[in-house]
Short mmCIF file of C-alpha atoms in Angstrom, two decimals:
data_model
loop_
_atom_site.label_atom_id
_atom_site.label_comp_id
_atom_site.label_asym_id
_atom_site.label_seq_id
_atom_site.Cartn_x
_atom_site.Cartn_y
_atom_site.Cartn_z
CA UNK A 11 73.24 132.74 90.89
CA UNK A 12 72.17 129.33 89.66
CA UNK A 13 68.86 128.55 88.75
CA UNK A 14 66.68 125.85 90.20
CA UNK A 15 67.37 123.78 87.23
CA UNK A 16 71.13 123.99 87.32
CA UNK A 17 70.73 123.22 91.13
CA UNK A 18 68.86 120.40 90.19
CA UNK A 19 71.16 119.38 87.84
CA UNK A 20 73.79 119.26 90.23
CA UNK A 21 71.72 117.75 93.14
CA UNK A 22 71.02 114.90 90.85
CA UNK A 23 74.22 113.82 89.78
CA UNK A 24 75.31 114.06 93.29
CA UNK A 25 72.18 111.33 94.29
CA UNK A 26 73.38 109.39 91.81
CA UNK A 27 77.05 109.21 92.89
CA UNK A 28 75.83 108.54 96.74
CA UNK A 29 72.92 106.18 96.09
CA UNK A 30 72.97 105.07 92.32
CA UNK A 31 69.88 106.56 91.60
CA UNK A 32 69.54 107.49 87.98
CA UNK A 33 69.46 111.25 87.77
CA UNK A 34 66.45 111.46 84.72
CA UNK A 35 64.66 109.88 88.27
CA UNK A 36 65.89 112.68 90.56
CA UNK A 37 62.71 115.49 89.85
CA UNK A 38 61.37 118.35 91.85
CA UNK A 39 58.23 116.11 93.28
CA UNK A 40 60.36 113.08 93.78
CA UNK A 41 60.61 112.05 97.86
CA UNK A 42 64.03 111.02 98.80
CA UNK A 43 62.94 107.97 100.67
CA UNK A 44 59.53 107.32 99.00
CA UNK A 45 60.42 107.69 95.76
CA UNK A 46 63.98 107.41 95.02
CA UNK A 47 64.36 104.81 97.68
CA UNK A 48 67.34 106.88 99.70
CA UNK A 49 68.14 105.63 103.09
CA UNK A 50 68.87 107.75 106.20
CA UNK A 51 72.40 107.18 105.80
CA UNK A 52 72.98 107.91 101.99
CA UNK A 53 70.25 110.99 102.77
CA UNK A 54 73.24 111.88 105.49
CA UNK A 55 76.02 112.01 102.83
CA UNK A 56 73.95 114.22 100.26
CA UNK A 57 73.65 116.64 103.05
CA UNK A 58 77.25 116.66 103.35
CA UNK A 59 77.75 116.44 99.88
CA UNK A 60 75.02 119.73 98.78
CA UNK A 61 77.45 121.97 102.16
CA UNK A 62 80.49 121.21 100.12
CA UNK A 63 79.17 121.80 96.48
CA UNK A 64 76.72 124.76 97.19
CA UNK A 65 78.65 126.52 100.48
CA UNK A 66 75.18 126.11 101.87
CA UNK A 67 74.91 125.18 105.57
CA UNK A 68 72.32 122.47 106.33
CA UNK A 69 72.00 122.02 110.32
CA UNK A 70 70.78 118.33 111.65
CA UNK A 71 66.89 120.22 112.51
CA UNK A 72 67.11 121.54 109.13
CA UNK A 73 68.01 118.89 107.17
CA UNK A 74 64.96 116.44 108.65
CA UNK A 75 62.46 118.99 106.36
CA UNK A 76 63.99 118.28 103.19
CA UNK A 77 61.87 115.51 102.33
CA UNK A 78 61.78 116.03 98.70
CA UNK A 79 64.47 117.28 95.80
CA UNK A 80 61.95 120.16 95.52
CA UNK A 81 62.29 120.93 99.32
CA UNK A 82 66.58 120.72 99.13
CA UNK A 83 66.77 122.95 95.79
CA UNK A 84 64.50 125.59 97.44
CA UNK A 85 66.56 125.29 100.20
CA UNK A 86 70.00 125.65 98.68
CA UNK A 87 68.24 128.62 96.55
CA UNK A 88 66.82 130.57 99.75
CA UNK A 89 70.61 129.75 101.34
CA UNK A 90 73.63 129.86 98.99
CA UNK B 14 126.91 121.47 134.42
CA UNK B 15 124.73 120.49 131.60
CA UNK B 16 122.10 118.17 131.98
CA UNK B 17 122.48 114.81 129.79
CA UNK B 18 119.47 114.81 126.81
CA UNK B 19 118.35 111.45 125.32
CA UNK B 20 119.66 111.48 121.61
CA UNK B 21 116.87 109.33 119.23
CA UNK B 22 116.81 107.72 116.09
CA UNK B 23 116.22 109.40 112.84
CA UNK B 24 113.55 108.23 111.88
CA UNK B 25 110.61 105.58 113.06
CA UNK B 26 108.93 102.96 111.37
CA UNK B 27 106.61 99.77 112.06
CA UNK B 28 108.54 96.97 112.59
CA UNK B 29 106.08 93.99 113.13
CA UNK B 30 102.18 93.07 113.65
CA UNK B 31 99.96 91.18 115.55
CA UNK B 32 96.15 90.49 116.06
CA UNK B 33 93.80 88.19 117.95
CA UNK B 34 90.13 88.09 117.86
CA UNK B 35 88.10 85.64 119.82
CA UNK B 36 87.14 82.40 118.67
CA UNK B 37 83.41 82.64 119.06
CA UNK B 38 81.65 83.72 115.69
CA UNK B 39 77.99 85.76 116.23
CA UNK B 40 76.23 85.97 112.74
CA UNK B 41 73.52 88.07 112.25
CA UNK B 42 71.21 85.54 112.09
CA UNK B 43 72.49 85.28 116.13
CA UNK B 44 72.37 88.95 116.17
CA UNK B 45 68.60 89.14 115.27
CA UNK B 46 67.95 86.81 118.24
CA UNK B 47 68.66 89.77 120.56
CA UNK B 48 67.30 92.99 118.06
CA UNK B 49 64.60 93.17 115.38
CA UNK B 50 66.48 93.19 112.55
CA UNK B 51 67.26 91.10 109.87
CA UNK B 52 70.92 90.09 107.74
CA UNK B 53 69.55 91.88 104.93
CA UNK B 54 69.29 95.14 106.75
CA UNK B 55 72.78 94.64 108.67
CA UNK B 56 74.66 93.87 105.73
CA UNK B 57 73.30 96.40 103.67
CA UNK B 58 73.64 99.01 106.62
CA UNK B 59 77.00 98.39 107.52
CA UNK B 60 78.81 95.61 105.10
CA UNK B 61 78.61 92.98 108.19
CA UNK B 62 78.10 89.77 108.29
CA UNK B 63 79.49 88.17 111.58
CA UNK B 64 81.67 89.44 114.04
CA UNK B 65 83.48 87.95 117.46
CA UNK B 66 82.54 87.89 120.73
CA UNK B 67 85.21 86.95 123.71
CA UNK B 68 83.60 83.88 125.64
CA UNK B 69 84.79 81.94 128.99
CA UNK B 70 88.56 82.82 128.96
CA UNK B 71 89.11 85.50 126.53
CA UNK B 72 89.36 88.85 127.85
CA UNK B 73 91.23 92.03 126.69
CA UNK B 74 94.03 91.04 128.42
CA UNK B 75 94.46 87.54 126.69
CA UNK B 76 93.38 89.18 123.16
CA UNK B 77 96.77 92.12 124.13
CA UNK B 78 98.84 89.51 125.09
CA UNK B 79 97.97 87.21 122.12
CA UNK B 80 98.59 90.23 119.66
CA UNK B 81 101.49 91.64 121.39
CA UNK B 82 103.19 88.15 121.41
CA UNK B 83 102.97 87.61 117.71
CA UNK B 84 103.99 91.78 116.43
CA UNK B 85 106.97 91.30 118.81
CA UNK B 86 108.01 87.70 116.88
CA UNK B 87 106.70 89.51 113.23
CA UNK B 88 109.66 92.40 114.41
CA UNK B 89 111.91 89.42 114.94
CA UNK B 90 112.73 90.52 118.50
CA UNK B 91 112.07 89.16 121.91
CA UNK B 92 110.38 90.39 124.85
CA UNK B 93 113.45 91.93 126.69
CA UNK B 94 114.15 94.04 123.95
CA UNK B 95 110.51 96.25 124.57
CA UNK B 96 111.21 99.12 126.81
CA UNK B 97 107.66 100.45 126.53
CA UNK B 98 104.47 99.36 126.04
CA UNK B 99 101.50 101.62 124.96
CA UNK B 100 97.59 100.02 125.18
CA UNK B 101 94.38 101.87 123.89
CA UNK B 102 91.58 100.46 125.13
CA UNK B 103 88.31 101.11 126.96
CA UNK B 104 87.21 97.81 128.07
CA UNK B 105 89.74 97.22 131.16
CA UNK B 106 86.95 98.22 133.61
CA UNK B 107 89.73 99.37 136.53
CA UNK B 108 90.87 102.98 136.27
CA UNK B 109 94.17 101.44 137.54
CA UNK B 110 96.77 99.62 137.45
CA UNK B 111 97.24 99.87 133.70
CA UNK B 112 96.55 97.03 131.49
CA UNK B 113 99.41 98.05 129.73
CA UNK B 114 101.47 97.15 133.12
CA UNK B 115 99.84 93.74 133.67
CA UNK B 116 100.51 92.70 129.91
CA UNK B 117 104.19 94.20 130.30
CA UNK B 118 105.03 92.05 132.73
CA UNK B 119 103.01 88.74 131.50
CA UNK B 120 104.61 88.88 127.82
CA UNK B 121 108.49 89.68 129.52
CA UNK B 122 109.10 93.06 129.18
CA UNK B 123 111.04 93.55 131.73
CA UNK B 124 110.98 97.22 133.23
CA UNK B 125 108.85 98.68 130.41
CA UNK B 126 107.52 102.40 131.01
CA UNK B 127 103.83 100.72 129.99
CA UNK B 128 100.60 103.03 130.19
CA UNK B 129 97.26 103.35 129.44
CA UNK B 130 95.86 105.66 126.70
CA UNK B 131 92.15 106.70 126.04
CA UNK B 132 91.25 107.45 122.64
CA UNK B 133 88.29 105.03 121.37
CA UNK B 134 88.28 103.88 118.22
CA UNK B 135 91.51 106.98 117.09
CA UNK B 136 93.74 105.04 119.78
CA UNK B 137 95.90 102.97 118.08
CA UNK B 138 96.90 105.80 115.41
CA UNK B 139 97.13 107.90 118.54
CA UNK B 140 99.72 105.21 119.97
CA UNK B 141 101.73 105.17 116.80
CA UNK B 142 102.40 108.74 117.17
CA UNK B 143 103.05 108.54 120.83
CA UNK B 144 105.59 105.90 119.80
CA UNK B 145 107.19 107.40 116.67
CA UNK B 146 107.88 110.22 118.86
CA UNK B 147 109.31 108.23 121.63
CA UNK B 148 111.46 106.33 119.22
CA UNK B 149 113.24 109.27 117.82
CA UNK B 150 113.20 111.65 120.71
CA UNK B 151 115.16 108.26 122.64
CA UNK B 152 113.00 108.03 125.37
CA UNK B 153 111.87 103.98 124.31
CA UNK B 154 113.94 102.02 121.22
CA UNK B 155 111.34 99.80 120.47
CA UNK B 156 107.44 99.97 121.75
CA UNK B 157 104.36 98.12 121.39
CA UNK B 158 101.36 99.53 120.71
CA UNK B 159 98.04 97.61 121.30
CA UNK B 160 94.82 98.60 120.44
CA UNK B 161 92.58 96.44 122.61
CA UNK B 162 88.25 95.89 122.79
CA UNK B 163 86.20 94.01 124.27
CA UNK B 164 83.23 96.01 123.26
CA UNK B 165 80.58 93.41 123.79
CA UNK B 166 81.11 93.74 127.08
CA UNK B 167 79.71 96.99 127.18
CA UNK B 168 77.20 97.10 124.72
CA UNK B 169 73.23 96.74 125.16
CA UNK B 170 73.16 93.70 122.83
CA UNK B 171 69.32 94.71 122.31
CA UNK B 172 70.35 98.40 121.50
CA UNK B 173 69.53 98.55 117.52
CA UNK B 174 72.07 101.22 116.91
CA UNK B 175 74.50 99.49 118.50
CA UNK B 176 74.29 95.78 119.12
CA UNK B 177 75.29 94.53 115.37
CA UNK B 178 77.93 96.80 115.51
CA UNK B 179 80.50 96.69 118.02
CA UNK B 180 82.74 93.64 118.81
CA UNK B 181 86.06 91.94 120.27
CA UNK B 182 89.93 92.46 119.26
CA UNK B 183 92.62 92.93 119.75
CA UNK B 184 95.71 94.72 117.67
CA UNK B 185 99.39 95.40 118.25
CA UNK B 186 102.03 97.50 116.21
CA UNK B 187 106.12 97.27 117.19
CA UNK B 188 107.66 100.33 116.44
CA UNK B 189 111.18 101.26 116.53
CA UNK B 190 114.82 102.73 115.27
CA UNK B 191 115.04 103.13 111.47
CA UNK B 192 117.43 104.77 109.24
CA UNK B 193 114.80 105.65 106.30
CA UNK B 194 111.52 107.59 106.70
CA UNK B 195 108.26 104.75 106.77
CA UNK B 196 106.10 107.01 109.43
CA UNK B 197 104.45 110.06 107.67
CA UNK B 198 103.58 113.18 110.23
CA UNK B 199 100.30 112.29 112.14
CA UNK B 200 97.16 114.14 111.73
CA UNK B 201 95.60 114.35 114.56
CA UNK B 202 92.73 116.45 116.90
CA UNK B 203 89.82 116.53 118.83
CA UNK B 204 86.55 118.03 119.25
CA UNK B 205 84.86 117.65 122.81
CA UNK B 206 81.92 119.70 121.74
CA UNK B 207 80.72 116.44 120.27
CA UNK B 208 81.63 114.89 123.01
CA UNK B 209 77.81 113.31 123.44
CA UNK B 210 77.23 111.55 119.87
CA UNK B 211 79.11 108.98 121.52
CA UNK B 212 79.20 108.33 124.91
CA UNK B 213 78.94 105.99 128.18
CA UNK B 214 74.89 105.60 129.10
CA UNK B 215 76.32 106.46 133.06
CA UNK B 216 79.79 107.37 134.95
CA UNK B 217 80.82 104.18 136.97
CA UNK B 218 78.88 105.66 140.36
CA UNK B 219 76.12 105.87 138.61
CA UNK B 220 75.82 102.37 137.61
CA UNK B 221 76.59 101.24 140.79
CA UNK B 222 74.07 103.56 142.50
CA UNK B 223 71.77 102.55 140.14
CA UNK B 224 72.20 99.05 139.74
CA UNK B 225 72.66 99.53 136.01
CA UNK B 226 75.78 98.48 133.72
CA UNK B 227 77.05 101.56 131.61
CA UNK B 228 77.10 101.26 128.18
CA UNK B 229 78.43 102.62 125.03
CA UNK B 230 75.59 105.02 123.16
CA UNK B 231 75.88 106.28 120.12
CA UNK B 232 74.05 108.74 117.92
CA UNK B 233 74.97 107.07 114.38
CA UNK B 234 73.77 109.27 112.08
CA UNK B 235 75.69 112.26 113.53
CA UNK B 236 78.80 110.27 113.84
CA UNK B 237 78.48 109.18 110.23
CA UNK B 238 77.93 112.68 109.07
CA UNK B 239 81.26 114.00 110.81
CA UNK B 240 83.34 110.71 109.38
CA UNK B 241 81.90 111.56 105.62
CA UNK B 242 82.90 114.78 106.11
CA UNK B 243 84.94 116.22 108.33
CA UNK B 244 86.97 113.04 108.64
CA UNK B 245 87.10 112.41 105.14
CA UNK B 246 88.63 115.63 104.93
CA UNK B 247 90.96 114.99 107.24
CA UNK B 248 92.21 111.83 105.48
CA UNK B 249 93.10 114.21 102.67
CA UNK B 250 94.94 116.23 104.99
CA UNK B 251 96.84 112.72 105.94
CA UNK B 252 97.95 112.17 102.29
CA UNK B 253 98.79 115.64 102.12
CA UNK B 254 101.05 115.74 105.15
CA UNK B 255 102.78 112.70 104.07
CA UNK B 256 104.06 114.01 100.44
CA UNK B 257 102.87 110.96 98.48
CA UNK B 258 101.03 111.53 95.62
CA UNK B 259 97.60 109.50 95.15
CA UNK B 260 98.98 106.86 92.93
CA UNK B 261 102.31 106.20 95.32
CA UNK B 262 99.58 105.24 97.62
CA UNK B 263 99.18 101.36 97.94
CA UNK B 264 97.05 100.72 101.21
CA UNK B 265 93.88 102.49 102.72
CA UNK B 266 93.15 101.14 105.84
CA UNK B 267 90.56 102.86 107.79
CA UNK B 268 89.07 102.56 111.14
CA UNK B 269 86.30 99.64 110.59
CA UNK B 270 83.27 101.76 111.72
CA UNK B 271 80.91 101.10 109.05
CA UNK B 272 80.85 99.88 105.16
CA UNK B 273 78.93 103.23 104.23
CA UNK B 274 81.14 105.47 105.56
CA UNK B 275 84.49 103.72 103.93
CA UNK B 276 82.28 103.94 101.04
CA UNK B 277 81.34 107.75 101.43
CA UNK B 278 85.36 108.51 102.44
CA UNK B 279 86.08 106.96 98.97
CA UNK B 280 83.29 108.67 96.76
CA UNK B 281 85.21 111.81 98.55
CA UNK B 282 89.18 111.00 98.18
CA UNK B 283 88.85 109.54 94.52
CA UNK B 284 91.86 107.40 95.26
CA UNK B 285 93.51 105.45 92.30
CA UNK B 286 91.74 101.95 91.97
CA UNK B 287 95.30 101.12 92.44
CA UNK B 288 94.85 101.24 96.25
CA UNK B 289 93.81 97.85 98.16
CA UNK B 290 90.73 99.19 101.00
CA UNK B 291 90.44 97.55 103.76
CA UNK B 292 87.11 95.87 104.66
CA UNK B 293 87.99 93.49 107.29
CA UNK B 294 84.55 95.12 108.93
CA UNK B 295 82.35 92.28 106.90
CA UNK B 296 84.14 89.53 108.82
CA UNK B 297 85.01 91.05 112.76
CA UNK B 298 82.84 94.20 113.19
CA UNK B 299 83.82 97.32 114.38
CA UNK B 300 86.46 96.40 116.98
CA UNK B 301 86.96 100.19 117.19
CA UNK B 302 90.67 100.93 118.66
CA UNK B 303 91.66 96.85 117.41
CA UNK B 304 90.11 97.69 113.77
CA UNK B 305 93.22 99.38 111.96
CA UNK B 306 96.03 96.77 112.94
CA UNK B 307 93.55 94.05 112.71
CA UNK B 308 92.55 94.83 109.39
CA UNK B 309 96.12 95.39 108.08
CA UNK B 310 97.36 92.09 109.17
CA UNK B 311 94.14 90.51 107.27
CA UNK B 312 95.66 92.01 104.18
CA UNK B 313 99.06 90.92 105.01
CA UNK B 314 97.76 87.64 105.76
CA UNK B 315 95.74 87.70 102.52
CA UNK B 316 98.95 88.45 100.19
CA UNK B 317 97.00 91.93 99.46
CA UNK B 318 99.87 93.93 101.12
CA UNK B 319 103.00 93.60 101.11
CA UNK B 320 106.53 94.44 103.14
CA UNK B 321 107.36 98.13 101.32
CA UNK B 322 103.76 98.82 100.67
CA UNK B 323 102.61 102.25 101.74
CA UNK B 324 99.69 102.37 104.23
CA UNK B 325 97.05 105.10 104.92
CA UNK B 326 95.31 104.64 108.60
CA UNK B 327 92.62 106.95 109.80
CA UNK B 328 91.18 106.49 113.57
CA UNK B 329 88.24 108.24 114.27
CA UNK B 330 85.72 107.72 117.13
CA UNK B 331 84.10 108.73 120.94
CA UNK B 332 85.55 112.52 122.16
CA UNK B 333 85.24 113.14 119.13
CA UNK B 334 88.96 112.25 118.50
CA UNK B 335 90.95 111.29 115.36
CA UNK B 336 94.02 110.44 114.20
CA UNK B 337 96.08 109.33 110.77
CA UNK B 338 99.26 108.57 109.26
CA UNK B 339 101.10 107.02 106.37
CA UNK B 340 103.23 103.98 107.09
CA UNK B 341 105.31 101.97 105.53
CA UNK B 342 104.18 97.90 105.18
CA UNK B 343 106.79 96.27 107.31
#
């Protein structure tokens, strides 16, 4: 089982491949969109990106509530 | 007595290409006349910066006939030597005759089996499997295949999900007899549970009952999620299926849906920098079932590919429906 910072880890270097953020940015209180400047369709390719690297499952209604890193590593944590 | 079977070639391959697109050029400066947008946003959304519109004229049987005309001279045949002609399209607003008939008969093809074939923006890789197969089974020697839109036609051009996106083209592909492999195995499915992310706003009785055109509708950000994934999986499965390895690969043209998600499909394959993309989207839009052979004969035209250059195509689009193979540059 990974922990939250290995997930984190992971989650950030994946931001940073999709939208060029830098991944010392990509914290647990950082907002996607407010913070780290994400758009809806770069926030659409993470999704796909965190199913295919953490065999989680994110549904369209789920995926709308992950509004911060915090909020997608819990999620992959409570999931994978 | 036993019945006589047709007896085919061995194998199939593209032997010429065409394309027409309007002559009318609608920037996005134009394009934020009609939604609340701005070129910023468009480009930055999408990689476009103009696309074409058909005006007084043009229509998606002038764009076929236009693209048809010049693959058939880029094969360095004539018109009587066509014996079927294959058109994707979804903007010839009669459920019959065929288009394909009507543009049989106007370019010369005398007696062609011609049909119609509905597969959005995965037709014309649909139609170059229809006609590989018809090519070496020796039902038709030599076929054209047209992908044809006139999509502004049937777009709300004050629909922001929509409006910037879609435009007018037309493609065209002659395929026929060759003694070498240049047609890989096509990849190819559907999934009609999906069949709602992109859709017509009403059936035809509708509109007229209610006075109201029907439109194309789409629900982009579940489209773009199935073409980053699924579809980029599926281009995998293309390469796969046609036993090149990454760096034999020359060409990637994808369908010309949207900048991001050629973007995402490449962050996904890790293809050689080697390969030339396609991005003929910045200049013409997403001309969905014209987009493949119009973007290939950009290159072409460009001196970025070259006769003997191997090809990747992916269609993807409304059903949901997609299709890909490898071709050889002809």
């Amino acid at each position: 089982m990974a922990t939250t910072e290995e997930i984190r880890t992971q989650l950030a270097d994946l931001v940073n491949d999709v939208a060029g953020v830098p991944v010392e940015d990509v914290q647990l209180d950082k907002s996607f969109v407010d913070d780290l400047d994400v758009d809806s369709l770069a926030m659409v390719e993470i999704i796909v990106g965190c199913e295919d690297a953490f065999g989680v499952t994110i549904p369209d209604e789920e995926s709308k509530n992950l509004k911060t890193v915090g909020d997608a590593v819990a999620y992959i944590e409570q999931h994978s | 007595m036993a019945l006589v079977t047709s007896k085919g070639a061995p194998y199939a391959r593209v032997m010429g290409l065409g394309a027409a697109v309007p002559s009318r050029v609608v920037d996005n400066a134009e394009m934020c006349t009609y939604i609340d947008s701005s070129d910023e946003w468009i480009q930055q959304r999408t990689g476009i910066v103009e696309r074409r519109w058909v005006s007084e004229g043009e229509t998606v049987e002038s764009l076929s006939l236009d693209a048809a005309r010049q693959a058939i001279a880029h094969a360095g045949l004539t018109p009587s030597d066509i014996d079927a002609v294959i058109i994707s399209t979804i903007s010839h607003l009669v459920q019959t005759p065929s288009l394909a008939a009507i543009v049989a008969a106007k370019i010369g093809c005398t007696d062609a089996a011609a049909f119609d074939i509905a597969a959005a923006c995965a037709g014309f890789c649909y139609g170059l499997a229809q006609a590989e197969s018809l090519v070496r089974s020796g039902a038709a020697t030599h076929v054209v295949v047209i992908g044809a839109e006139t999509l502004s036609k049937l777009t709300d051009h004050h629909d922001r999900s929509t409006a910037f996106l879609f435009a007018d083209a037309a493609g065209a592909a002659v395929v026929g007899p060759s003694e070498t492999s240049a047609m890989s195995p096509v990849v190819w499915g559907s999934d009609g549970h999906q069949a709602d992310v992109i859709q017509m706003t009403r059936t035809w009785s509708e509109a007229v009952d209610e006075g109201k055109p029907s439109q194309v509708a789409m629900a982009g950000q579940q489209v773009f999620r199935w073409a980053t994934g699924f579809i980029a999986d599926a281009t995998s499965r293309i390469l796969e299926a046609s036993g090149l390895a990454p760096d034999e690969l020359d060409l990637f043209v994808p369908h010309q849906a949207n900048n991001r998600i050629t973007d995402a499909m490449l962050r996904h394959l890790k293809l050689p920098e080697t390969v030339t993309v396609a991005r003929s989207i910045k200049k013409y839009g997403n001309t969905s079932a014209a987009s493949i052979p119009l973007a290939l004969v950009e290159l072409i035209e460009s001196g970025e590919a070259k006769s003997g250059d191997t090809c990747l195509m992916i269609g993807f689009g409304a059903g949901l429906v997609y299709a890909g193979q490898v071709i050889t540059v002809p």
